[in-house]
């Protein structure tokens, strides 16, 4: 049987209050780290970034093909102009017929090249319109993810700061109990099951202030007969019960 003055036992309630807040902070930080809405927003942002990169790559490819098409048109036009100048200079009938045939062939090639150029230009216009349609959604996904992450980080930083402040408060509260053996028992209960849990609570009549279990008539009679300095524990959850 361990003993501690009623004042020392009541001092445990302040220590428990600090520890309860620390447990809530730890739980909330864990929730923030695993927030499914933040995770979903980040995944959506990642897909938006990937889509934007695909759009950039696609438009770059179209621009390269357009440049090649424009170069081909210019090259065929230059050949036609060259042949026309040679035709204007005159020559044998056979040479002139050959040049005219070459010009006719080049003219058909030019028409095909210009048609291909127009098709690529239309592709580029379509790509630009597609980008204009989906860019607002991509930006919205990015903004939403940034907002959620900022809110999460802001709350997490505030909780971390509070936890650091409570470390000093807890040390003072443990010191204020003034009974090392009682604090050691409290700590054993608090961490004895592999995870932190309540270790002290007020006894409200015959009801445990931690688990809410009412004492059996036999336990209630035993508690009433106990000395004031006797340290009592809840027969159900094992916390130290502090009488009012």
PDB file of N, CA and C in Angstrom, residues 4-12 227-230 242-243:
ATOM      1  N   UNK A   4       0.214   8.959   0.391  1.00  0.00           N
ATOM      2  CA  UNK A   4       0.594  10.336   0.056  1.00  0.00           C
ATOM      3  C   UNK A   4      -0.472  11.231   0.657  1.00  0.00           C
ATOM      4  N   UNK A   5      -0.086  12.412   1.030  1.00  0.00           N
ATOM      5  CA  UNK A   5      -1.055  13.315   1.649  1.00  0.00           C
ATOM      6  C   UNK A   5      -2.165  13.642   0.651  1.00  0.00           C
ATOM      7  N   UNK A   6      -3.341  14.005   1.131  1.00  0.00           N
ATOM      8  CA  UNK A   6      -4.427  14.395   0.221  1.00  0.00           C
ATOM      9  C   UNK A   6      -4.006  15.522  -0.720  1.00  0.00           C
ATOM     10  N   UNK A   7      -3.197  16.451  -0.217  1.00  0.00           N
ATOM     11  CA  UNK A   7      -2.737  17.563  -1.061  1.00  0.00           C
ATOM     12  C   UNK A   7      -1.842  17.053  -2.193  1.00  0.00           C
ATOM     13  N   UNK A   8      -0.963  16.113  -1.852  1.00  0.00           N
ATOM     14  CA  UNK A   8      -0.081  15.549  -2.872  1.00  0.00           C
ATOM     15  C   UNK A   8      -0.892  14.776  -3.924  1.00  0.00           C
ATOM     16  N   UNK A   9      -1.888  14.048  -3.470  1.00  0.00           N
ATOM     17  CA  UNK A   9      -2.731  13.312  -4.416  1.00  0.00           C
ATOM     18  C   UNK A   9      -3.502  14.270  -5.318  1.00  0.00           C
ATOM     19  N   UNK A  10      -4.036  15.343  -4.746  1.00  0.00           N
ATOM     20  CA  UNK A  10      -4.789  16.300  -5.569  1.00  0.00           C
ATOM     21  C   UNK A  10      -3.879  17.005  -6.570  1.00  0.00           C
ATOM     22  N   UNK A  11      -2.600  17.147  -6.192  1.00  0.00           N
ATOM     23  CA  UNK A  11      -1.653  17.780  -7.120  1.00  0.00           C
ATOM     24  C   UNK A  11      -1.467  16.941  -8.380  1.00  0.00           C
ATOM     25  N   UNK A  12      -1.728  15.641  -8.259  1.00  0.00           N
ATOM     26  CA  UNK A  12      -1.628  14.785  -9.440  1.00  0.00           C
ATOM     27  C   UNK A  12      -2.633  15.192 -10.522  1.00  0.00           C
ATOM     28  N   UNK A 227      -7.787   5.199   4.732  1.00  0.00           N
ATOM     29  CA  UNK A 227      -7.224   6.404   5.351  1.00  0.00           C
ATOM     30  C   UNK A 227      -7.065   7.501   4.297  1.00  0.00           C
ATOM     31  N   UNK A 228      -7.024   8.743   4.748  1.00  0.00           N
ATOM     32  CA  UNK A 228      -6.929   9.873   3.814  1.00  0.00           C
ATOM     33  C   UNK A 228      -5.663   9.833   2.986  1.00  0.00           C
ATOM     34  N   UNK A 229      -4.597   9.290   3.557  1.00  0.00           N
ATOM     35  CA  UNK A 229      -3.327   9.278   2.822  1.00  0.00           C
ATOM     36  C   UNK A 229      -3.120   8.002   2.002  1.00  0.00           C
ATOM     37  N   UNK A 230      -4.099   7.112   2.018  1.00  0.00           N
ATOM     38  CA  UNK A 230      -3.976   5.897   1.213  1.00  0.00           C
ATOM     39  C   UNK A 230      -4.251   6.229  -0.251  1.00  0.00           C
ATOM     40  N   UNK A 242      -8.433  10.189  -6.967  1.00  0.00           N
ATOM     41  CA  UNK A 242      -8.208  11.247  -5.982  1.00  0.00           C
ATOM     42  C   UNK A 242      -9.559  11.663  -5.404  1.00  0.00           C
ATOM     43  N   UNK A 243      -9.653  11.520  -4.090  1.00  0.00           N
ATOM     44  CA  UNK A 243     -10.910  11.913  -3.433  1.00  0.00           C
ATOM     45  C   UNK A 243     -10.998  13.414  -3.307  1.00  0.00           C
TER      46      UNK A 243
END
